[in-house]
Each structure stands twice: as structure tokens, then as C-alpha cells.
mmCIF file of C-alpha atoms in Angstrom:
data_model
loop_
_atom_site.group_PDB
_atom_site.id
_atom_site.type_symbol
_atom_site.label_atom_id
_atom_site.label_comp_id
_atom_site.label_asym_id
_atom_site.label_seq_id
_atom_site.Cartn_x
_atom_site.Cartn_y
_atom_site.Cartn_z
ATOM 1 C CA UNK A 1 42.249 1.747 -107.841
ATOM 2 C CA UNK A 2 45.349 -0.437 -108.108
ATOM 3 C CA UNK A 3 42.634 -3.555 -108.460
ATOM 4 C CA UNK A 4 40.494 -1.343 -110.842
ATOM 5 C CA UNK A 5 43.769 -1.460 -112.929
ATOM 6 C CA UNK A 6 44.227 -5.204 -113.205
ATOM 7 C CA UNK A 7 40.625 -6.163 -113.981
ATOM 8 C CA UNK A 8 40.673 -3.406 -116.628
ATOM 9 C CA UNK A 9 43.939 -5.149 -117.860
ATOM 10 C CA UNK A 10 42.964 -8.629 -117.766
ATOM 11 C CA UNK A 11 39.933 -7.890 -119.610
ATOM 12 C CA UNK A 12 41.645 -6.002 -121.896
ATOM 13 C CA UNK A 13 43.805 -9.168 -122.415
ATOM 14 C CA UNK A 14 41.089 -11.348 -122.726
ATOM 15 C CA UNK A 15 39.312 -9.580 -125.442
ATOM 16 C CA UNK A 16 41.848 -8.550 -127.598
ATOM 17 C CA UNK A 17 44.537 -11.338 -127.414
ATOM 18 C CA UNK A 18 42.872 -14.701 -126.409
ATOM 19 C CA UNK A 19 39.515 -14.010 -127.293
ATOM 20 C CA UNK A 20 40.371 -11.451 -130.518
ATOM 21 C CA UNK A 21 36.671 -9.768 -130.399
ATOM 22 C CA UNK A 22 37.583 -6.995 -132.023
ATOM 23 C CA UNK A 23 35.256 -7.666 -135.240
ATOM 24 C CA UNK A 24 32.567 -8.346 -132.884
ATOM 25 C CA UNK A 25 29.980 -5.366 -133.586
ATOM 26 C CA UNK A 26 27.344 -6.454 -130.168
ATOM 27 C CA UNK A 27 30.840 -5.698 -127.338
ATOM 28 C CA UNK A 28 31.629 -2.848 -129.524
ATOM 29 C CA UNK A 29 27.859 -1.347 -128.827
ATOM 30 C CA UNK A 30 28.109 -1.805 -124.748
ATOM 31 C CA UNK A 31 29.576 1.803 -124.873
ATOM 32 C CA UNK A 32 26.059 3.294 -126.083
ATOM 33 C CA UNK A 33 24.853 1.850 -122.817
ATOM 34 C CA UNK A 34 28.102 3.824 -120.573
ATOM 35 C CA UNK A 35 27.322 7.202 -122.815
ATOM 36 C CA UNK A 36 23.476 6.524 -121.344
ATOM 37 C CA UNK A 37 24.128 5.817 -117.976
ATOM 38 C CA UNK A 38 27.373 8.714 -117.320
ATOM 39 C CA UNK A 39 24.148 11.294 -117.523
ATOM 40 C CA UNK A 40 22.350 9.656 -114.969
ATOM 41 C CA UNK A 41 25.396 9.174 -112.451
ATOM 42 C CA UNK A 42 26.546 12.413 -113.393
ATOM 43 C CA UNK A 43 23.380 13.575 -111.749
ATOM 44 C CA UNK A 44 22.961 11.480 -108.731
ATOM 45 C CA UNK A 45 26.863 12.573 -108.318
ATOM 46 C CA UNK A 46 25.786 15.920 -108.016
ATOM 47 C CA UNK A 47 22.740 15.449 -106.508
ATOM 48 C CA UNK A 48 24.589 13.756 -103.784
ATOM 49 C CA UNK A 49 27.089 16.245 -103.669
ATOM 50 C CA UNK A 50 25.455 18.879 -103.085
ATOM 51 C CA UNK A 51 23.352 17.286 -100.335
ATOM 52 C CA UNK A 52 26.045 17.015 -98.128
ATOM 53 C CA UNK A 53 27.451 20.509 -98.741
ATOM 54 C CA UNK A 54 24.552 21.777 -97.614
ATOM 55 C CA UNK A 55 24.360 20.476 -94.264
ATOM 56 C CA UNK A 56 28.348 20.987 -94.371
ATOM 57 C CA UNK A 57 27.238 24.625 -95.087
ATOM 58 C CA UNK A 58 23.863 24.834 -92.782
ATOM 59 C CA UNK A 59 25.947 24.040 -90.062
ATOM 60 C CA UNK A 60 28.919 26.170 -90.601
ATOM 61 C CA UNK A 61 25.912 28.792 -90.844
ATOM 62 C CA UNK A 62 24.279 27.862 -87.339
ATOM 63 C CA UNK A 63 27.605 28.151 -85.610
ATOM 64 C CA UNK A 64 28.047 31.540 -87.292
ATOM 65 C CA UNK A 65 25.118 32.860 -85.902
ATOM 66 C CA UNK A 66 25.762 31.121 -82.580
ATOM 67 C CA UNK A 67 29.257 33.745 -82.554
ATOM 68 C CA UNK A 68 26.985 36.512 -83.806
ATOM 69 C CA UNK A 69 24.454 35.802 -80.630
ATOM 70 C CA UNK A 70 27.508 35.637 -77.743
ATOM 71 C CA UNK A 71 28.996 38.765 -78.846
ATOM 72 C CA UNK A 72 25.232 41.010 -79.284
ATOM 73 C CA UNK A 73 24.935 39.578 -75.369
ATOM 74 C CA UNK A 74 28.233 40.011 -73.978
ATOM 75 C CA UNK A 75 27.627 43.404 -75.670
ATOM 76 C CA UNK A 76 24.561 44.050 -74.258
ATOM 77 C CA UNK A 77 25.768 42.576 -70.694
ATOM 78 C CA UNK A 78 28.341 45.155 -70.570
ATOM 79 C CA UNK A 79 26.499 47.916 -71.425
ATOM 80 C CA UNK A 80 23.508 47.180 -69.053
ATOM 81 C CA UNK A 81 25.231 45.931 -66.375
ATOM 82 C CA UNK A 82 27.170 47.805 -63.682
ATOM 83 C CA UNK A 83 28.690 44.927 -60.897
ATOM 84 C CA UNK A 84 31.387 43.567 -61.687
ATOM 85 C CA UNK A 85 30.843 40.024 -60.171
ATOM 86 C CA UNK A 86 27.783 39.887 -62.395
ATOM 87 C CA UNK A 87 29.419 40.238 -65.686
ATOM 88 C CA UNK A 88 32.422 37.635 -64.706
ATOM 89 C CA UNK A 89 29.073 35.351 -64.315
ATOM 90 C CA UNK A 90 28.396 36.064 -68.350
ATOM 91 C CA UNK A 91 32.116 36.555 -68.887
ATOM 92 C CA UNK A 92 31.960 32.729 -67.991
ATOM 93 C CA UNK A 93 28.623 31.184 -69.109
ATOM 94 C CA UNK A 94 28.178 32.742 -72.264
ATOM 95 C CA UNK A 95 31.354 31.153 -73.796
ATOM 96 C CA UNK A 96 31.041 27.728 -71.838
ATOM 97 C CA UNK A 97 27.408 27.345 -74.113
ATOM 98 C CA UNK A 98 29.372 27.317 -77.574
ATOM 99 C CA UNK A 99 32.501 25.136 -75.618
ATOM 100 C CA UNK A 100 29.186 22.463 -74.063
ATOM 101 C CA UNK A 101 27.374 22.425 -77.200
ATOM 102 C CA UNK A 102 30.644 21.758 -78.986
ATOM 103 C CA UNK A 103 30.974 18.666 -77.109
ATOM 104 C CA UNK A 104 27.306 17.618 -76.917
ATOM 105 C CA UNK A 105 27.287 17.184 -80.497
ATOM 106 C CA UNK A 106 30.681 14.962 -80.646
ATOM 107 C CA UNK A 107 29.270 13.423 -77.696
ATOM 108 C CA UNK A 108 32.201 14.138 -75.294
ATOM 109 C CA UNK A 109 31.986 14.559 -71.708
ATOM 110 C CA UNK A 110 31.848 17.924 -70.417
ATOM 111 C CA UNK A 111 34.841 19.040 -68.416
ATOM 112 C CA UNK A 112 34.124 20.300 -64.780
ATOM 113 C CA UNK A 113 36.969 23.307 -65.420
ATOM 114 C CA UNK A 114 34.314 25.371 -67.789
ATOM 115 C CA UNK A 115 32.593 26.041 -64.278
ATOM 116 C CA UNK A 116 35.415 26.384 -61.238
ATOM 117 C CA UNK A 117 34.457 30.377 -60.928
ATOM 118 C CA UNK A 118 31.030 29.810 -61.405
ATOM 119 C CA UNK A 119 27.880 28.299 -59.103
ATOM 120 C CA UNK A 120 27.088 26.149 -61.132
ATOM 121 C CA UNK A 121 25.989 22.171 -61.619
ATOM 122 C CA UNK A 122 25.704 19.947 -64.526
ATOM 123 C CA UNK A 123 23.675 17.186 -64.804
ATOM 124 C CA UNK A 124 25.767 14.865 -67.441
ATOM 125 C CA UNK A 125 22.263 12.155 -67.719
ATOM 126 C CA UNK A 126 20.464 15.920 -68.963
ATOM 127 C CA UNK A 127 20.707 17.658 -72.191
ATOM 128 C CA UNK A 128 23.644 19.666 -71.226
ATOM 129 C CA UNK A 129 23.106 22.985 -74.242
ATOM 130 C CA UNK A 130 19.576 23.319 -72.495
ATOM 131 C CA UNK A 131 21.733 23.618 -68.728
ATOM 132 C CA UNK A 132 23.711 26.467 -69.842
ATOM 133 C CA UNK A 133 20.910 28.511 -71.086
ATOM 134 C CA UNK A 134 18.077 27.627 -68.350
ATOM 135 C CA UNK A 135 21.061 29.034 -66.189
ATOM 136 C CA UNK A 136 21.839 31.918 -68.693
ATOM 137 C CA UNK A 137 18.522 33.278 -68.354
ATOM 138 C CA UNK A 138 17.805 32.386 -64.719
ATOM 139 C CA UNK A 139 20.183 34.498 -63.841
ATOM 140 C CA UNK A 140 19.438 37.544 -66.152
ATOM 141 C CA UNK A 141 15.472 36.989 -65.084
ATOM 142 C CA UNK A 142 17.141 37.073 -60.910
ATOM 143 C CA UNK A 143 19.174 40.824 -62.121
ATOM 144 C CA UNK A 144 15.347 41.757 -63.261
ATOM 145 C CA UNK A 145 13.970 41.239 -60.214
ATOM 146 C CA UNK A 146 17.180 42.923 -58.089
ATOM 147 C CA UNK A 147 16.534 46.083 -60.257
ATOM 148 C CA UNK A 148 19.674 45.630 -61.979
ATOM 149 C CA UNK A 149 17.661 45.030 -65.527
ATOM 150 C CA UNK A 150 14.914 46.881 -66.724
ATOM 151 C CA UNK A 151 11.607 45.446 -68.552
ATOM 152 C CA UNK A 152 12.902 47.137 -72.075
ATOM 153 C CA UNK A 153 16.067 45.193 -71.831
ATOM 154 C CA UNK A 154 15.136 42.495 -70.527
ATOM 155 C CA UNK A 155 13.131 42.369 -73.889
ATOM 156 C CA UNK A 156 16.436 43.013 -75.621
ATOM 157 C CA UNK A 157 17.830 39.749 -74.503
ATOM 158 C CA UNK A 158 15.617 38.310 -75.610
ATOM 159 C CA UNK A 159 16.066 37.542 -79.023
ATOM 160 C CA UNK A 160 19.835 36.374 -78.510
ATOM 161 C CA UNK A 161 18.550 33.564 -75.512
ATOM 162 C CA UNK A 162 16.306 32.562 -77.859
ATOM 163 C CA UNK A 163 18.430 32.530 -80.621
ATOM 164 C CA UNK A 164 21.076 30.131 -78.501
ATOM 165 C CA UNK A 165 18.033 27.118 -78.657
ATOM 166 C CA UNK A 166 17.426 27.743 -82.151
ATOM 167 C CA UNK A 167 21.221 27.057 -82.894
ATOM 168 C CA UNK A 168 21.299 24.234 -81.113
ATOM 169 C CA UNK A 169 17.642 22.545 -82.524
ATOM 170 C CA UNK A 170 19.492 23.351 -85.880
ATOM 171 C CA UNK A 171 22.638 21.315 -85.386
ATOM 172 C CA UNK A 172 21.307 18.072 -83.472
ATOM 173 C CA UNK A 173 18.689 17.917 -86.478
ATOM 174 C CA UNK A 174 21.493 17.888 -89.174
ATOM 175 C CA UNK A 175 24.122 15.690 -86.556
ATOM 176 C CA UNK A 176 19.927 13.234 -86.186
ATOM 177 C CA UNK A 177 19.235 13.210 -89.969
ATOM 178 C CA UNK A 178 21.590 11.258 -91.715
ATOM 179 C CA UNK A 179 21.469 10.729 -95.828
ATOM 180 C CA UNK A 180 19.333 7.526 -95.840
ATOM 181 C CA UNK A 181 21.594 4.942 -96.499
ATOM 182 C CA UNK A 182 19.116 2.896 -99.079
ATOM 183 C CA UNK A 183 20.611 6.161 -101.053
ATOM 184 C CA UNK A 184 24.253 6.269 -100.822
ATOM 185 C CA UNK A 185 24.446 2.140 -100.876
ATOM 186 C CA UNK A 186 22.239 2.663 -104.288
ATOM 187 C CA UNK A 187 25.376 4.964 -105.738
ATOM 188 C CA UNK A 188 27.946 3.024 -104.644
ATOM 189 C CA UNK A 189 26.404 0.085 -106.292
ATOM 190 C CA UNK A 190 26.081 2.111 -109.556
ATOM 191 C CA UNK A 191 29.528 3.158 -109.487
ATOM 192 C CA UNK A 192 30.739 -0.743 -109.202
ATOM 193 C CA UNK A 193 28.566 -1.984 -112.065
ATOM 194 C CA UNK A 194 29.462 1.082 -114.110
ATOM 195 C CA UNK A 195 33.144 0.637 -113.458
ATOM 196 C CA UNK A 196 33.414 -2.823 -113.988
ATOM 197 C CA UNK A 197 31.295 -2.609 -117.282
ATOM 198 C CA UNK A 198 33.990 -0.149 -118.699
ATOM 199 C CA UNK A 199 36.948 -1.784 -120.183
ATOM 200 C CA UNK A 200 34.572 -4.084 -122.183
ATOM 201 C CA UNK A 201 33.648 -1.820 -124.557
ATOM 202 C CA UNK A 202 36.237 0.836 -124.804
ATOM 203 C CA UNK A 203 39.196 -1.463 -125.251
ATOM 204 C CA UNK A 204 38.548 -1.810 -128.676
ATOM 205 C CA UNK A 205 39.069 2.256 -129.026
ATOM 206 C CA UNK A 206 41.703 2.628 -126.176
ATOM 207 C CA UNK A 207 43.538 -0.852 -125.870
ATOM 208 C CA UNK A 208 45.932 -1.076 -123.601
ATOM 209 C CA UNK A 209 45.398 2.404 -122.703
ATOM 210 C CA UNK A 210 41.391 1.600 -121.419
ATOM 211 C CA UNK A 211 43.669 0.638 -118.119
ATOM 212 C CA UNK A 212 44.509 4.257 -116.975
ATOM 213 C CA UNK A 213 41.269 5.886 -118.518
ATOM 214 C CA UNK A 214 39.468 3.431 -116.370
ATOM 215 C CA UNK A 215 41.000 4.143 -113.215
ATOM 216 C CA UNK A 216 41.017 7.833 -113.466
ATOM 217 C CA UNK A 217 37.215 7.081 -114.482
ATOM 218 C CA UNK A 218 37.294 5.335 -111.046
ATOM 219 C CA UNK A 219 38.824 7.581 -109.532
ATOM 220 C CA UNK A 220 36.935 10.342 -110.117
ATOM 221 C CA UNK A 221 33.454 9.228 -109.054
ATOM 222 C CA UNK A 222 34.778 6.882 -106.186
ATOM 223 C CA UNK A 223 35.994 10.474 -104.757
ATOM 224 C CA UNK A 224 33.055 12.389 -104.930
ATOM 225 C CA UNK A 225 31.100 9.774 -103.254
ATOM 226 C CA UNK A 226 33.528 9.416 -100.672
ATOM 227 C CA UNK A 227 33.773 13.560 -100.713
ATOM 228 C CA UNK A 228 30.429 13.455 -99.894
ATOM 229 C CA UNK A 229 30.543 11.088 -97.003
ATOM 230 C CA UNK A 230 33.071 13.084 -95.460
ATOM 231 C CA UNK A 231 31.266 16.283 -95.376
ATOM 232 C CA UNK A 232 27.099 15.161 -94.736
ATOM 233 C CA UNK A 233 27.813 15.023 -90.733
ATOM 234 C CA UNK A 234 30.179 18.489 -90.102
ATOM 235 C CA UNK A 235 30.052 17.616 -86.267
ATOM 236 C CA UNK A 236 33.211 15.546 -85.616
ATOM 237 C CA UNK A 237 36.976 15.456 -85.500
ATOM 238 C CA UNK A 238 37.958 15.066 -89.002
ATOM 239 C CA UNK A 239 40.786 17.426 -90.681
ATOM 240 C CA UNK A 240 37.397 18.276 -93.157
ATOM 241 C CA UNK A 241 34.479 18.820 -90.174
ATOM 242 C CA UNK A 242 33.982 22.034 -89.122
ATOM 243 C CA UNK A 243 36.605 23.317 -86.742
ATOM 244 C CA UNK A 244 33.710 24.414 -84.215
ATOM 245 C CA UNK A 245 36.023 23.872 -80.888
ATOM 246 C CA UNK A 246 38.270 26.493 -82.968
ATOM 247 C CA UNK A 247 35.180 28.547 -83.193
ATOM 248 C CA UNK A 248 33.879 28.316 -79.582
ATOM 249 C CA UNK A 249 37.389 29.307 -78.152
ATOM 250 C CA UNK A 250 37.182 32.638 -80.506
ATOM 251 C CA UNK A 251 33.815 33.176 -79.157
ATOM 252 C CA UNK A 252 35.280 33.209 -75.227
ATOM 253 C CA UNK A 253 38.220 35.671 -76.522
ATOM 254 C CA UNK A 254 35.315 38.231 -77.472
ATOM 255 C CA UNK A 255 33.153 37.624 -74.427
ATOM 256 C CA UNK A 256 36.229 38.228 -72.361
ATOM 257 C CA UNK A 257 37.172 41.347 -74.162
ATOM 258 C CA UNK A 258 33.389 42.534 -73.721
ATOM 259 C CA UNK A 259 32.952 42.283 -70.373
ATOM 260 C CA UNK A 260 36.302 42.840 -68.985
#
């Protein structure tokens, strides 16, 4: 912004004081180009920001779905199961899916402390959320074979089991499909070229006031692009990313309350 202000001041000085182009009509007509391009750039930025926000909101909806799925599974198992050891297993494993998924999306290592009280080994070379989902389904199947869960109850639990994988797949789709680089690069070049040509036309109407005006326009346009870049990947540790770690801890709290 400081450099844009200095650049605008230099252009204003050259046109008004050095070249004295105030009576040159063809220079004044540059504003017509800005009026036409301003509409185009506004459409591009609106589309860019909306696309990035849709990715952020889709990620939030999927994690909201994970919260509901974990609660529903814990609620149903708390009623169906009578053995305390079985409940203790799910009290540990169900919230661990959210914790493992959160680290999986951030490419972090999974802490072995998550599974201290559970007979479960995680292969770090394989897809970790799938291993947790497999362990949950395998335990439910064992309980079915042991006659602790009926066939009807197994069918009731199936929707929650499927939802785990659906949430994971949707989050991976958002993470692994970024906005095309060519599209983002074009908007940056467009903003830069648009702002650099602004002082040439408007300096005759605004005089040296063109300096703060151009700086403010650059601030608005560049900020919209930076906001879109900030939120298009919602699974990180930036301030504007989704609070997935907090959501995972909330899931753990809810599951413990339901299965105690």
C-alpha cells in the first residue's frame, strides 16, 4: 500500500507539474476504461470470494455432521450396551475418529496417547481415519456375533458408520482440490494492472487526492483476494481456519457424558 501511494504521487506530479497534461483529452478518457473494467473485476472478485467461502462452509457443515454422527452413535450404544467394558471402548474410540481426522487433514502425526486404554494399533503408513472406522465397525460386529447387539440394532447403527466415511471423503475432497492456480494468478494480475493505471485518468479530477483514493481502492481489492486465499483451505492452523481441534474435543466431551 505504501508503494502504491508513492507510485500514485509520482504519476500525479508528472502529469500535473512536469508534463502538464491537464488539457489532454485522450488521457482523461482513460477513466472510461476503468469504468468498464471495474464492473468486470467486481464480478471476478465476488465469484472468487463466494467460491472460497463455499469451501469453508462446506467444511464446517461436514464437521457439524461429524458431531451429530458421533453423538448419535454414542447415544444409541449407551442404550443398547449393558457391559461397562464395551461402553468404555466406544467412549475412547468414537471421539478418537474426530481427533485422528483433524490431524489427518493437517498432515500431523497421530499421538499414541489417544489409544492408551484401548487394544488398537495404528499403522501410520496407511489411511488412519479408515483404521479407526474399521475398528469401530469390527467391534460392533463382534458384539453382534456375541449376541450383545441384535440384527435390528446393527441396522440402526449402520447409518452412523457410513456417515464417518462420508465426512472424511468430503473433507479430503475440499483439501485435495484447490482453486486452479491460473484463475487465482489472473485475478492478481488484473488487480495489479487495474490499480497501476488508476492514477493516470483520475489525477485530473482529484488532483493529489488521487493518492489516498488509489491506495484505498487497492486495499479493498487486494483484501478481497487475500480473504479468499485465507479461507479456501479451511483445514489448517490459521486464525480463520475451522476450529477442528476444538470441535474434536467437544465430541470427546459429549461421548464421555453419554457413555458414562
